[in-house]
PDB file of C-alpha atoms in Angstrom:
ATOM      1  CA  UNK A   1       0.000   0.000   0.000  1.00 63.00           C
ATOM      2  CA  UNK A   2       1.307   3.185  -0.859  1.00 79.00           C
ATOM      3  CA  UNK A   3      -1.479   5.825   0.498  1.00 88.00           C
ATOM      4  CA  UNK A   4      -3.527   5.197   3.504  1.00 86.00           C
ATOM      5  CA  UNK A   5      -7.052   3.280   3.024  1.00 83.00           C
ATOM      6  CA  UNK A   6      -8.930   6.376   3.077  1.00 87.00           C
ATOM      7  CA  UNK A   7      -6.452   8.047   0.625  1.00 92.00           C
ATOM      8  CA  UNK A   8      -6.300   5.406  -2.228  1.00 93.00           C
ATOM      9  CA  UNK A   9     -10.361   5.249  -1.405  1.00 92.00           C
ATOM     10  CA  UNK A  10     -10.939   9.169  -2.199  1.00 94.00           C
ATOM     11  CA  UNK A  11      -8.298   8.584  -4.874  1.00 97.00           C
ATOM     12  CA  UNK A  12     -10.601   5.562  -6.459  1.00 96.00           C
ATOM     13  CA  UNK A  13     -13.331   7.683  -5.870  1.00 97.00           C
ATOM     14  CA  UNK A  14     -11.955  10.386  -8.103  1.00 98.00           C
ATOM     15  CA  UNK A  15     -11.486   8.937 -10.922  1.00 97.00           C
ATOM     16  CA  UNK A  16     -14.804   7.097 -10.346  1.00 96.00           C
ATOM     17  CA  UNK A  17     -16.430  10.733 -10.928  1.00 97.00           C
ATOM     18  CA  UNK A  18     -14.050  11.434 -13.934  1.00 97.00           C
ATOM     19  CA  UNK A  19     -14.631   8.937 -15.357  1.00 96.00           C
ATOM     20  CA  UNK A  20     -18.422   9.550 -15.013  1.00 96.00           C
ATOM     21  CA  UNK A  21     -17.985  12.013 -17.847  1.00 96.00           C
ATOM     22  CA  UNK A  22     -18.758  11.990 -21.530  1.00 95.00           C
ATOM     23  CA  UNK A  23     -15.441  12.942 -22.568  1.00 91.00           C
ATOM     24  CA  UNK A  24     -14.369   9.972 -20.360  1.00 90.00           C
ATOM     25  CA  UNK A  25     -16.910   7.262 -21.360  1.00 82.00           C
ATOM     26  CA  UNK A  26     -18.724   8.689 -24.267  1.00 88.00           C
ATOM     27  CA  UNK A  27     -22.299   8.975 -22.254  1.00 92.00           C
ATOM     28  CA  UNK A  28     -23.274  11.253 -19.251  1.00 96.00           C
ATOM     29  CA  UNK A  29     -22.517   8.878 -16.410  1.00 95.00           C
ATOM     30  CA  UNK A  30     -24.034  11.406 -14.157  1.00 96.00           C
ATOM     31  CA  UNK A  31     -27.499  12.306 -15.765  1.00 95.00           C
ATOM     32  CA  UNK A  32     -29.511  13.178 -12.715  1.00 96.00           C
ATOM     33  CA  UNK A  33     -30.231  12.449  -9.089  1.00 97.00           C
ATOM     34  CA  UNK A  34     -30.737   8.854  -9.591  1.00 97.00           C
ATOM     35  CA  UNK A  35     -26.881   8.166 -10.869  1.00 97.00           C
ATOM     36  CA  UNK A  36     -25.576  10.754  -8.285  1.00 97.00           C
ATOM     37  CA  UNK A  37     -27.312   8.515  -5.772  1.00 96.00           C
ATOM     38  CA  UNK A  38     -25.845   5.370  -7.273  1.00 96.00           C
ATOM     39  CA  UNK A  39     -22.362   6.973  -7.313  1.00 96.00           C
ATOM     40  CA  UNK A  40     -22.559   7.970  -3.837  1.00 95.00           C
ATOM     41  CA  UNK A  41     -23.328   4.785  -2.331  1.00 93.00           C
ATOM     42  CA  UNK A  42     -20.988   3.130  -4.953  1.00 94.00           C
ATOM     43  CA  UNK A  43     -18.090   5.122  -3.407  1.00 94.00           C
ATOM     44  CA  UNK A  44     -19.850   4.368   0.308  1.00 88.00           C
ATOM     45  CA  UNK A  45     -19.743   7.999   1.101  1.00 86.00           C
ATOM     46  CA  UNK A  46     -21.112   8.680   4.508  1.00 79.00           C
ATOM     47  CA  UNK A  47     -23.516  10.840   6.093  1.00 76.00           C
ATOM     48  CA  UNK A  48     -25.996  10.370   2.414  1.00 81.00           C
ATOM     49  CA  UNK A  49     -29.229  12.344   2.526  1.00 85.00           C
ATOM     50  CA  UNK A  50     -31.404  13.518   0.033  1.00 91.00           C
ATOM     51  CA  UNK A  51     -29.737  14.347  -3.517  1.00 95.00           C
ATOM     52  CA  UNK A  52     -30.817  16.636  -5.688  1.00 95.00           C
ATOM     53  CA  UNK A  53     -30.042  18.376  -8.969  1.00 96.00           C
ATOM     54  CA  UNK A  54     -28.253  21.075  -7.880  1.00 97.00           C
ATOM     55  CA  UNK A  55     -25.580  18.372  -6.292  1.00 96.00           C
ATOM     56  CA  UNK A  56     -25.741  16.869  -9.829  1.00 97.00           C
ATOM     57  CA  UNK A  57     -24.323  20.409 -11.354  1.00 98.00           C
ATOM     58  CA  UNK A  58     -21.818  20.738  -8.581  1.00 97.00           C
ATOM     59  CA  UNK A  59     -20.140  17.249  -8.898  1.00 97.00           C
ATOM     60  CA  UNK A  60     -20.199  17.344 -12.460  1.00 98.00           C
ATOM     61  CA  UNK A  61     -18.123  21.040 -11.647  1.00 97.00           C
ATOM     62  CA  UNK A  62     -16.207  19.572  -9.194  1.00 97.00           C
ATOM     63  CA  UNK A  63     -15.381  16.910 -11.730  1.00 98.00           C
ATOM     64  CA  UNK A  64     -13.955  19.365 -14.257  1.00 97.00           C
ATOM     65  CA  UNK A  65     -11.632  20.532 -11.299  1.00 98.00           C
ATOM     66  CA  UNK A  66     -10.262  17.266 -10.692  1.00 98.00           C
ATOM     67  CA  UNK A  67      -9.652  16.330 -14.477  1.00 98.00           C
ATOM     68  CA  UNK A  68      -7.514  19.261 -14.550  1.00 98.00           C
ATOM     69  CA  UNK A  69      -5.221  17.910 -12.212  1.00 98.00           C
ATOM     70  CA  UNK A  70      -5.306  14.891 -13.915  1.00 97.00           C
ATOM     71  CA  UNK A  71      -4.130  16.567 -17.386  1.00 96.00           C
ATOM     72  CA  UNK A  72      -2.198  19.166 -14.994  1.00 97.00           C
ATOM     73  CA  UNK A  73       1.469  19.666 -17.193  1.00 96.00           C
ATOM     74  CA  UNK A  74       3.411  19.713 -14.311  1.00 97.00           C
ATOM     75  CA  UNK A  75       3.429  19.737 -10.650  1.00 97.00           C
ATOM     76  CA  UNK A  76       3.311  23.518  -9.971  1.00 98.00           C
ATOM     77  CA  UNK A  77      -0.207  23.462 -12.100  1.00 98.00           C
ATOM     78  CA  UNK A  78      -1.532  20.694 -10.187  1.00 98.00           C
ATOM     79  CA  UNK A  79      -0.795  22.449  -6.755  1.00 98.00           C
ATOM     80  CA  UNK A  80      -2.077  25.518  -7.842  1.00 98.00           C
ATOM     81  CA  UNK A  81      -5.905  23.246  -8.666  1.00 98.00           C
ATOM     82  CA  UNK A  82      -5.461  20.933  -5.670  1.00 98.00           C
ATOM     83  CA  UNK A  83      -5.046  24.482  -3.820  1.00 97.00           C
ATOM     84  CA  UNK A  84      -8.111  25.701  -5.502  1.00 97.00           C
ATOM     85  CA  UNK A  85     -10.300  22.731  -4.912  1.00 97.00           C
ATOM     86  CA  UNK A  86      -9.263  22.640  -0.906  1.00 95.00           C
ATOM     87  CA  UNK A  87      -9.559  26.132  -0.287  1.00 93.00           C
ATOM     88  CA  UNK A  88     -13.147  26.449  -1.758  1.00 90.00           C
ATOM     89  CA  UNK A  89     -14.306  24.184   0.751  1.00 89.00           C
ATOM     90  CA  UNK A  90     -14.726  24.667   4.821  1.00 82.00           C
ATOM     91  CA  UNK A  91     -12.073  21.648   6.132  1.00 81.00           C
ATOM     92  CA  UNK A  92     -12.529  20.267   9.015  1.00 81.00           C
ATOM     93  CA  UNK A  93     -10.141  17.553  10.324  1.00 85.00           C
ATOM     94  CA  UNK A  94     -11.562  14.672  12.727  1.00 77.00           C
ATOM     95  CA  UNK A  95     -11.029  11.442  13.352  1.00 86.00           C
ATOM     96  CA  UNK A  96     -14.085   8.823  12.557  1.00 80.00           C
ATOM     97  CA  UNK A  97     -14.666   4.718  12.535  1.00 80.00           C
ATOM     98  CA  UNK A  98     -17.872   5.278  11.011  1.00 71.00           C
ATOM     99  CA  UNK A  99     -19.000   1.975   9.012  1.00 67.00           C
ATOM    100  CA  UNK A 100     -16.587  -0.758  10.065  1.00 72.00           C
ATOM    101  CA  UNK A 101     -13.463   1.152   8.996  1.00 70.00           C
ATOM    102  CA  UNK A 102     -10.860   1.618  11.190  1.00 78.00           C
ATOM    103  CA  UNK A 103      -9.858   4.777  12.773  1.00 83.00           C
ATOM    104  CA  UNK A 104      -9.490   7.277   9.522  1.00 78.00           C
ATOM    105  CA  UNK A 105      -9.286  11.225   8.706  1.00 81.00           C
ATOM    106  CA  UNK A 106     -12.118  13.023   7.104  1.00 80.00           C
ATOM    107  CA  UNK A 107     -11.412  17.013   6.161  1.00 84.00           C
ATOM    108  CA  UNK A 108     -15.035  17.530   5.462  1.00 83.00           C
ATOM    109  CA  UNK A 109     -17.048  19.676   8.064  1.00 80.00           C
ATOM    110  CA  UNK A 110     -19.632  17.481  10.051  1.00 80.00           C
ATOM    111  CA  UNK A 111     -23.173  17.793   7.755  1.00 82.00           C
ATOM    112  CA  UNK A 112     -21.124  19.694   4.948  1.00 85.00           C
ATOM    113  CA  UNK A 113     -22.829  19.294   1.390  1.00 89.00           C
ATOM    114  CA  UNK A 114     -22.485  16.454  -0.560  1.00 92.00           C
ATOM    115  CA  UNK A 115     -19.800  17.795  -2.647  1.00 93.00           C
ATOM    116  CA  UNK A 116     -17.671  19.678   0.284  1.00 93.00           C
ATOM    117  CA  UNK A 117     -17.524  16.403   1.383  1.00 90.00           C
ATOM    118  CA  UNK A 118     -15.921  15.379  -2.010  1.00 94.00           C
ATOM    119  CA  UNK A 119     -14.040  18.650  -2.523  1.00 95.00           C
ATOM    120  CA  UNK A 120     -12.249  18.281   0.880  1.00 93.00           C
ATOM    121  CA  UNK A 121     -11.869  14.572   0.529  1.00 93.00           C
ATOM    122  CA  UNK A 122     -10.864  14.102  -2.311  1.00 95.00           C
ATOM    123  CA  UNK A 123      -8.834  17.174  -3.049  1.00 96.00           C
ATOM    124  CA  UNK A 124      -6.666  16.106   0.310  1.00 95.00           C
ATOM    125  CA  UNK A 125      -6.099  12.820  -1.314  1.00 96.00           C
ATOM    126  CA  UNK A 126      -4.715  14.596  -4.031  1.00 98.00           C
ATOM    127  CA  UNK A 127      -2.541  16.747  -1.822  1.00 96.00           C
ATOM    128  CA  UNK A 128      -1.015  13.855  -0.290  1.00 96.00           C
ATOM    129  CA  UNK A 129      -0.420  12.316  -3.904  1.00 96.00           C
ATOM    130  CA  UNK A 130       1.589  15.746  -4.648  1.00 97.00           C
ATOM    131  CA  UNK A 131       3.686  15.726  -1.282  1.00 96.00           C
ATOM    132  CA  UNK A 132       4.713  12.104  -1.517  1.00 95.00           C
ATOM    133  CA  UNK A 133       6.478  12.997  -5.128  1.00 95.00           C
ATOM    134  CA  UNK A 134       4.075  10.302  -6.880  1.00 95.00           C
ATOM    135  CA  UNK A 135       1.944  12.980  -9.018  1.00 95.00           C
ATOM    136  CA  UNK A 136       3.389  10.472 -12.033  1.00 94.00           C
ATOM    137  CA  UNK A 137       0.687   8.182 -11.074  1.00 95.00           C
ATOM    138  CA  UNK A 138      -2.463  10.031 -11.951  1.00 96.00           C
ATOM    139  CA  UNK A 139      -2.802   8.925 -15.552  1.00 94.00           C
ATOM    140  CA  UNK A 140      -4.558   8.524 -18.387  1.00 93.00           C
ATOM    141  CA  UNK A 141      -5.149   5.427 -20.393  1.00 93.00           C
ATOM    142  CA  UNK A 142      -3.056   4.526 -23.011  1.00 89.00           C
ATOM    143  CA  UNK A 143      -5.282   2.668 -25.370  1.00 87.00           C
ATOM    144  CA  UNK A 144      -5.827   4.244 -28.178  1.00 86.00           C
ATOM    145  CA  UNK A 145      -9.367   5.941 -27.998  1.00 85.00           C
ATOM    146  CA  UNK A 146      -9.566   5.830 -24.231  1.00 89.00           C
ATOM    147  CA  UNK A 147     -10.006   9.106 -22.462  1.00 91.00           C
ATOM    148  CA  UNK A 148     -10.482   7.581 -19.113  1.00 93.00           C
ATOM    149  CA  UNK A 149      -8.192   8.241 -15.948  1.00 95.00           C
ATOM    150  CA  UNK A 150      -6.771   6.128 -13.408  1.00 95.00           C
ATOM    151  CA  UNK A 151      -4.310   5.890 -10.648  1.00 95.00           C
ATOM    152  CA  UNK A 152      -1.127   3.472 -10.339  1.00 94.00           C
ATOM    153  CA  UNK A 153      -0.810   2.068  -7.033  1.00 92.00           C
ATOM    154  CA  UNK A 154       1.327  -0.592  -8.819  1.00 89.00           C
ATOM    155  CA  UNK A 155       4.455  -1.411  -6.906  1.00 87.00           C
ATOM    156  CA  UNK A 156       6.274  -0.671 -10.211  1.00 87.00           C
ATOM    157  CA  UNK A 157       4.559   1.440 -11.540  1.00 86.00           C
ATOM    158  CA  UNK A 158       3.730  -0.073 -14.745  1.00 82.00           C
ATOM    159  CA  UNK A 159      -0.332   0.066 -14.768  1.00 85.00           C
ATOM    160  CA  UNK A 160      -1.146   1.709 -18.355  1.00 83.00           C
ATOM    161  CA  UNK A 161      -4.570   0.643 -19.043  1.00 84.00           C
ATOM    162  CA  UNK A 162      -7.684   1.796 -16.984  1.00 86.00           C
ATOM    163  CA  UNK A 163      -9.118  -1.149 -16.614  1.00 73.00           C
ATOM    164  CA  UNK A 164      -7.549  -4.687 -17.224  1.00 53.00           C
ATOM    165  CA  UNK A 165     -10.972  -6.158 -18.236  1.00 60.00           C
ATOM    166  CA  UNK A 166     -11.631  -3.696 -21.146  1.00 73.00           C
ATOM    167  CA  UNK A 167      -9.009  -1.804 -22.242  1.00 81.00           C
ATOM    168  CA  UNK A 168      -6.128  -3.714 -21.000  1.00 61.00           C
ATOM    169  CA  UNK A 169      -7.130  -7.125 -22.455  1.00 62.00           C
ATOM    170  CA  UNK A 170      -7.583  -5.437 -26.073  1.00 61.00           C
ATOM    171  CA  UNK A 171      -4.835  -4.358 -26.207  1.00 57.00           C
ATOM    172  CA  UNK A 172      -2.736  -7.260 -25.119  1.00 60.00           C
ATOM    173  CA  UNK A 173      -5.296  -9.184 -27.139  1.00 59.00           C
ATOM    174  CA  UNK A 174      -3.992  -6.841 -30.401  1.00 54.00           C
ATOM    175  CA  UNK A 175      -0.337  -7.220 -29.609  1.00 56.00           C
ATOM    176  CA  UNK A 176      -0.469 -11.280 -29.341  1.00 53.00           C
ATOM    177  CA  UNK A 177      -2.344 -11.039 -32.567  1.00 63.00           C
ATOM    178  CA  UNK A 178       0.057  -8.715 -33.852  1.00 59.00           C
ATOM    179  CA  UNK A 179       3.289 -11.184 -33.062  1.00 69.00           C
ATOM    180  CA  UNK A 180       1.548 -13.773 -34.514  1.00 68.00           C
ATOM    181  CA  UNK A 181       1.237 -12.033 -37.298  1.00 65.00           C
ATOM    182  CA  UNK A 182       4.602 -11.212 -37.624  1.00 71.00           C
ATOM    183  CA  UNK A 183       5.485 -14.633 -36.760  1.00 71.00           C
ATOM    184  CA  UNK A 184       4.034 -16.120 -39.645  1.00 74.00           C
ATOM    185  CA  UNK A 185       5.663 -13.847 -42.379  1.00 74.00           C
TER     186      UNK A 185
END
């Protein structure tokens, strides 16, 4: 493990919501209260209560925000958004066990909106990505087509492909044909 649970959890979480978007997977992953919902419990967020379309428009702005740290050029960029995204949200630091975790950090403000809670959250996760020198591992795929993002928690850093199941297997599926190929000329 390279990041704390609750760190490589907001970071899964984050590219969960980028990868909600149309430039990500080609529909509107978050088309109303309904798929916020879904999301939310998805990600096991805490504290749920009603959702509502204005949430909708501020996730899917928050999500903009956190692609651009994803597609940040370097690191001084990405501190500059991570900055932005923190310090547009009230942080408050406590300790919780909430839901059979063990003892974790949440920067969110007790009964904060839905998307402080992801702002602060998530945008700390971020931070510590930045501090520990791994910003490298925010990526996005590298199959051809793909827009999608992902992290590498990979021990050696090798993960290219945003998910192993899709993208991953064709294309190692198209390079064994491609050897075979060029093994029978």
């Amino acid at each position: 493990m390279i990041f704390t649970h609750d760190t490589e959890h907001a970071l899964a979480t984050v590219v969960g919501l980028i990868n909600t978007s149309p430039a990500a997977s080609g529909v509107e992953g978050l088309d109303g209260p309904a798929d916020l919902r879904a999301f939310l419990e998805r990600f096991r967020f805490s504290d749920l209560r009603e959702v509502t379309g204005r949430d909708v428009e501020q996730f899917r702005e928050q999500r903009d925000r956190f692609r651009a740290v994803f597609d940040a050029p370097d690191v001084a960029t990405a501190v500059r958004l991570i900055n932005e995204i923190v310090g547009g949200v009230r942080t408050t630091p406590h300790l919780t066990d909430h839901d059979g975790f063990g003892w974790h950090v949440h920067f969110f403000a007790p009964g904060a909106p839905l998307v402080e809670h992801l702002a602060a959250d998530c945008g700390m996760a971020l931070a510590y990505v930045v501090t520990a020198g791994e910003l490298d591992r925010l990526r996005t795929c590298e199959a051809p087509g793909c827009s999608r993002v992902l992290v590498d928690l990979s021990r050696n850093r090798c993960r290219r492909y945003c998910d192993s199941r899709t993208c991953g297997n064709r294309m190692h599926v198209a390079a064994y044909r491609a050897r075979r190929r060029e093994a029978a000329l």
